Amino acid sequence: MSTPIDFTLYLITDRLQTGTRTLLEVVEEALAGGVKAVQLREKDLTGRELYELAFDMKKLTSRYGANLLINDRIDIALAVDADGVHLGSGSIPIYRARKLLGKNRLIGVSCHNQVNAITAQEKGADFITFGPVFYTASKAKYGKPVGIDKLESVSHLLTIPVFAIGGVNATNTREVLATGATGIALISAIIAAHEPRQAAQTLLSLLPAAIVTP
């Protein structure tokens, strides 16, 4: 792995879940609560809109010493000097993303089965998200939840960090960690929370401190 992973909680954005608050306001509260990695995932925005939001988000995450990854858009990530990108099954190939991004930026990859996960590691991903572990409406299009057992298998197969995603919250985080997963990735448990800062603090209290991998 070229770049160390120094976080165990991976926050993914959805500005449609922030209620009356702006996304930047909610993310800043989460950062104040200790979040150290944010994936900007606002697929419906135009390129200009996403760039402007990413530019502001990068200033915010930098102020808190946190990582910012841009979902799919390598051009936007480079334009705002983000810390990396997060790729899906329909994204540019990992090896090509690495050539464009260089060795010092992070590449996360969404995986939904064991083959995806192993391939992502072999192609040079720095970490993966794996799921949906539990049922969640936002991940329903990916089929039935993979469940705890498959998460455990993948967590033990891979040497890169594995973040459980899909229905993960404070009530099941310990169950997730018992599989050997590195950490958790989530949206609504923080973004939709009445108090995002407190929600982040609660989740982080359940997680191990990040172990920086050389």
Short mmCIF file of C-alpha atoms in Angstrom, two decimals:
data_model
loop_
_atom_site.label_atom_id
_atom_site.label_comp_id
_atom_site.label_asym_id
_atom_site.label_seq_id
_atom_site.Cartn_x
_atom_site.Cartn_y
_atom_site.Cartn_z
CA MET A 1 0.00 0.00 0.00
CA SER A 2 1.45 3.34 -1.07
CA THR A 3 -0.48 5.63 1.28
CA PRO A 4 -1.29 4.88 4.93
CA ILE A 5 -4.88 4.66 6.12
CA ASP A 6 -5.10 6.70 9.31
CA PHE A 7 -8.84 6.44 9.97
CA THR A 8 -11.39 3.83 11.07
CA LEU A 9 -14.56 5.85 10.40
CA TYR A 10 -15.28 6.76 6.78
CA LEU A 11 -18.06 9.33 6.36
CA ILE A 12 -19.92 9.46 3.04
CA THR A 13 -21.97 12.53 2.18
CA ASP A 14 -25.58 12.91 1.08
CA ARG A 15 -26.79 16.48 1.20
CA LEU A 16 -30.40 15.27 0.80
CA GLN A 17 -30.25 13.91 4.35
CA THR A 18 -29.10 17.08 6.11
CA GLY A 19 -32.55 18.55 6.69
CA THR A 20 -32.50 22.33 7.03
CA ARG A 21 -28.71 22.40 7.44
CA THR A 22 -26.15 22.72 4.67
CA LEU A 23 -23.87 19.79 3.92
CA LEU A 24 -20.84 21.84 4.91
CA GLU A 25 -22.40 22.63 8.30
CA VAL A 26 -23.10 18.96 9.00
CA VAL A 27 -19.68 17.78 7.83
CA GLU A 28 -17.97 20.42 9.95
CA GLU A 29 -19.85 19.15 13.01
CA ALA A 30 -18.74 15.61 12.17
CA LEU A 31 -15.15 16.75 11.77
CA ALA A 32 -15.35 18.55 15.10
CA GLY A 33 -16.51 15.21 16.53
CA GLY A 34 -13.34 13.50 15.31
CA VAL A 35 -14.08 12.25 11.78
CA LYS A 36 -10.85 12.01 9.77
CA ALA A 37 -12.08 10.85 6.35
CA VAL A 38 -14.92 12.15 4.17
CA GLN A 39 -16.06 10.91 0.79
CA LEU A 40 -17.87 13.60 -1.20
CA ARG A 41 -20.59 11.65 -3.00
CA GLU A 42 -23.14 13.93 -4.66
CA LYS A 43 -23.76 12.21 -7.98
CA ASP A 44 -26.54 14.49 -9.22
CA LEU A 45 -24.49 17.68 -9.27
CA THR A 46 -23.09 19.18 -12.46
CA GLY A 47 -19.32 19.26 -12.88
CA ARG A 48 -19.19 22.94 -11.92
CA GLU A 49 -21.44 22.47 -8.90
CA LEU A 50 -19.42 19.50 -7.70
CA TYR A 51 -16.16 21.38 -8.20
CA GLU A 52 -17.38 24.34 -6.15
CA LEU A 53 -18.64 22.10 -3.36
CA ALA A 54 -15.44 20.02 -3.42
CA PHE A 55 -13.33 23.19 -3.28
CA ASP A 56 -15.14 24.34 -0.13
CA MET A 57 -15.09 20.84 1.35
CA LYS A 58 -11.33 20.56 0.83
CA LYS A 59 -10.76 23.81 2.71
CA LEU A 60 -12.92 22.47 5.53
CA THR A 61 -11.31 19.02 5.79
CA SER A 62 -7.83 20.55 5.63
CA ARG A 63 -8.66 22.77 8.58
CA TYR A 64 -9.41 19.65 10.63
CA GLY A 65 -6.53 17.57 9.28
CA ALA A 66 -8.94 15.12 7.64
CA ASN A 67 -8.84 13.27 4.33
CA LEU A 68 -11.19 14.21 1.48
CA LEU A 69 -11.96 11.68 -1.24
CA ILE A 70 -14.11 12.45 -4.26
CA ASN A 71 -16.52 9.82 -5.51
CA ASP A 72 -15.58 8.72 -9.04
CA ARG A 73 -14.42 12.10 -10.38
CA ILE A 74 -10.65 12.05 -10.72
CA ASP A 75 -10.72 15.40 -12.52
CA ILE A 76 -12.46 17.08 -9.58
CA ALA A 77 -10.13 15.38 -7.10
CA LEU A 78 -7.08 16.72 -8.90
CA ALA A 79 -8.63 20.16 -9.39
CA VAL A 80 -9.18 20.69 -5.66
CA ASP A 81 -6.10 18.76 -4.52
CA ALA A 82 -8.20 16.16 -2.72
CA ASP A 83 -6.57 13.26 -0.91
CA GLY A 84 -7.98 10.64 -3.24
CA VAL A 85 -10.97 9.14 -5.00
CA HIS A 86 -13.51 6.42 -4.38
CA LEU A 87 -14.30 4.17 -7.33
CA GLY A 88 -17.28 1.94 -8.10
CA SER A 89 -17.86 -0.91 -10.51
CA GLY A 90 -18.55 1.49 -13.37
CA SER A 91 -15.60 3.76 -12.72
CA ILE A 92 -12.30 4.15 -14.55
CA PRO A 93 -10.02 1.10 -13.99
CA ILE A 94 -7.97 1.23 -10.81
CA TYR A 95 -4.60 1.03 -12.59
CA ARG A 96 -5.52 4.00 -14.80
CA ALA A 97 -6.72 5.99 -11.81
CA ARG A 98 -3.40 5.30 -10.10
CA LYS A 99 -1.47 6.62 -13.11
CA LEU A 100 -3.49 9.82 -13.05
CA LEU A 101 -3.45 10.31 -9.29
CA GLY A 102 0.09 9.23 -8.51
CA LYS A 103 1.21 7.04 -5.65
CA ASN A 104 0.47 9.42 -2.79
CA ARG A 105 -3.30 9.78 -3.18
CA LEU A 106 -5.78 7.27 -1.82
CA ILE A 107 -7.94 5.00 -3.94
CA GLY A 108 -10.92 3.39 -2.26
CA VAL A 109 -13.11 0.89 -4.10
CA SER A 110 -16.70 -0.23 -3.49
CA CYS A 111 -16.96 -4.04 -3.43
CA HIS A 112 -20.01 -6.26 -3.09
CA ASN A 113 -18.54 -9.75 -3.26
CA GLN A 114 -15.32 -11.65 -2.65
CA VAL A 115 -14.18 -11.54 -6.27
CA ASN A 116 -14.59 -7.74 -6.38
CA ALA A 117 -12.62 -7.42 -3.17
CA ILE A 118 -9.69 -9.60 -4.22
CA THR A 119 -9.53 -7.92 -7.63
CA ALA A 120 -9.50 -4.46 -6.07
CA GLN A 121 -6.56 -5.41 -3.88
CA GLU A 122 -4.66 -6.98 -6.76
CA LYS A 123 -5.21 -3.90 -8.96
CA GLY A 124 -3.82 -1.51 -6.37
CA ALA A 125 -6.65 -0.19 -4.23
CA ASP A 126 -5.57 1.28 -0.88
CA PHE A 127 -8.77 0.12 0.85
CA ILE A 128 -12.27 -1.13 0.08
CA THR A 129 -15.77 -0.66 1.36
CA PHE A 130 -17.64 -3.97 1.52
CA GLY A 131 -21.37 -4.43 1.68
CA PRO A 132 -24.15 -3.80 2.10
CA VAL A 133 -23.63 -5.74 5.32
CA PHE A 134 -27.13 -4.99 6.62
CA TYR A 135 -30.23 -3.83 4.78
CA THR A 136 -30.32 -0.15 3.89
CA ALA A 137 -32.51 1.59 1.34
CA SER A 138 -29.59 3.43 -0.26
CA LYS A 139 -27.85 0.13 -1.08
CA ALA A 140 -30.93 -1.94 -1.99
CA LYS A 141 -30.06 -1.81 -5.70
CA TYR A 142 -27.00 -3.95 -4.98
CA GLY A 143 -29.20 -6.86 -3.91
CA LYS A 144 -29.55 -8.67 -0.63
CA PRO A 145 -27.20 -7.74 2.23
CA VAL A 146 -23.94 -9.70 2.14
CA GLY A 147 -24.16 -10.34 5.86
CA ILE A 148 -21.64 -10.66 8.64
CA ASP A 149 -20.18 -14.01 7.54
CA LYS A 150 -19.10 -12.74 4.10
CA LEU A 151 -17.68 -9.60 5.67
CA GLU A 152 -15.60 -11.79 7.97
CA SER A 153 -14.32 -13.90 5.07
CA VAL A 154 -13.25 -10.86 3.06
CA SER A 155 -11.71 -9.14 6.09
CA HIS A 156 -9.46 -12.15 6.66
CA LEU A 157 -8.63 -12.66 2.98
CA LEU A 158 -7.42 -9.13 2.29
CA THR A 159 -4.34 -7.37 3.57
CA ILE A 160 -5.64 -3.89 2.71
CA PRO A 161 -8.18 -2.23 5.06
CA VAL A 162 -11.83 -3.30 4.78
CA PHE A 163 -14.61 -0.90 5.78
CA ALA A 164 -18.06 -2.36 6.37
CA ILE A 165 -20.87 -0.40 4.73
CA GLY A 166 -24.63 -0.66 4.56
CA GLY A 167 -26.87 -0.19 7.58
CA VAL A 168 -23.92 0.24 9.93
CA ASN A 169 -24.64 2.28 13.06
CA ALA A 170 -23.81 2.52 16.76
CA THR A 171 -25.92 -0.52 17.64
CA ASN A 172 -24.11 -2.97 15.35
CA THR A 173 -20.58 -1.53 15.13
CA ARG A 174 -19.16 -3.98 17.69
CA GLU A 175 -20.64 -6.90 15.72
CA VAL A 176 -19.01 -5.55 12.58
CA LEU A 177 -15.62 -5.14 14.21
CA ALA A 178 -15.74 -8.71 15.55
CA THR A 179 -15.39 -9.88 11.92
CA GLY A 180 -11.93 -8.36 11.65
CA ALA A 181 -13.04 -5.40 9.55
CA THR A 182 -10.78 -2.36 9.84
CA GLY A 183 -13.60 0.08 10.38
CA ILE A 184 -16.98 1.34 9.21
CA ALA A 185 -18.30 3.50 6.38
CA LEU A 186 -21.68 5.18 6.67
CA ILE A 187 -23.94 8.03 5.67
CA SER A 188 -27.15 8.51 7.61
CA ALA A 189 -25.88 7.58 11.08
CA ILE A 190 -24.03 10.92 11.04
CA ILE A 191 -25.35 12.98 8.12
CA ALA A 192 -29.00 12.59 9.18
CA ALA A 193 -28.29 12.72 12.91
CA HIS A 194 -29.84 15.49 14.98
CA GLU A 195 -26.39 16.11 16.50
CA PRO A 196 -23.71 15.03 13.99
CA ARG A 197 -20.85 15.88 16.32
CA GLN A 198 -22.19 13.70 19.11
CA ALA A 199 -23.04 10.91 16.64
CA ALA A 200 -19.47 10.95 15.36
CA GLN A 201 -18.05 10.90 18.88
CA THR A 202 -20.28 7.97 19.85
CA LEU A 203 -19.25 5.92 16.82
CA LEU A 204 -15.57 6.71 17.29
CA SER A 205 -15.76 5.61 20.91
CA LEU A 206 -16.73 2.15 19.64
CA LEU A 207 -13.88 1.98 17.14
CA PRO A 208 -10.21 1.20 17.68
CA ALA A 209 -7.70 3.97 17.18
CA ALA A 210 -6.40 3.99 13.63
CA ILE A 211 -3.24 2.00 13.10
CA VAL A 212 -1.13 3.70 10.46
CA THR A 213 0.06 1.04 8.03
CA PRO A 214 3.46 1.70 6.44
#
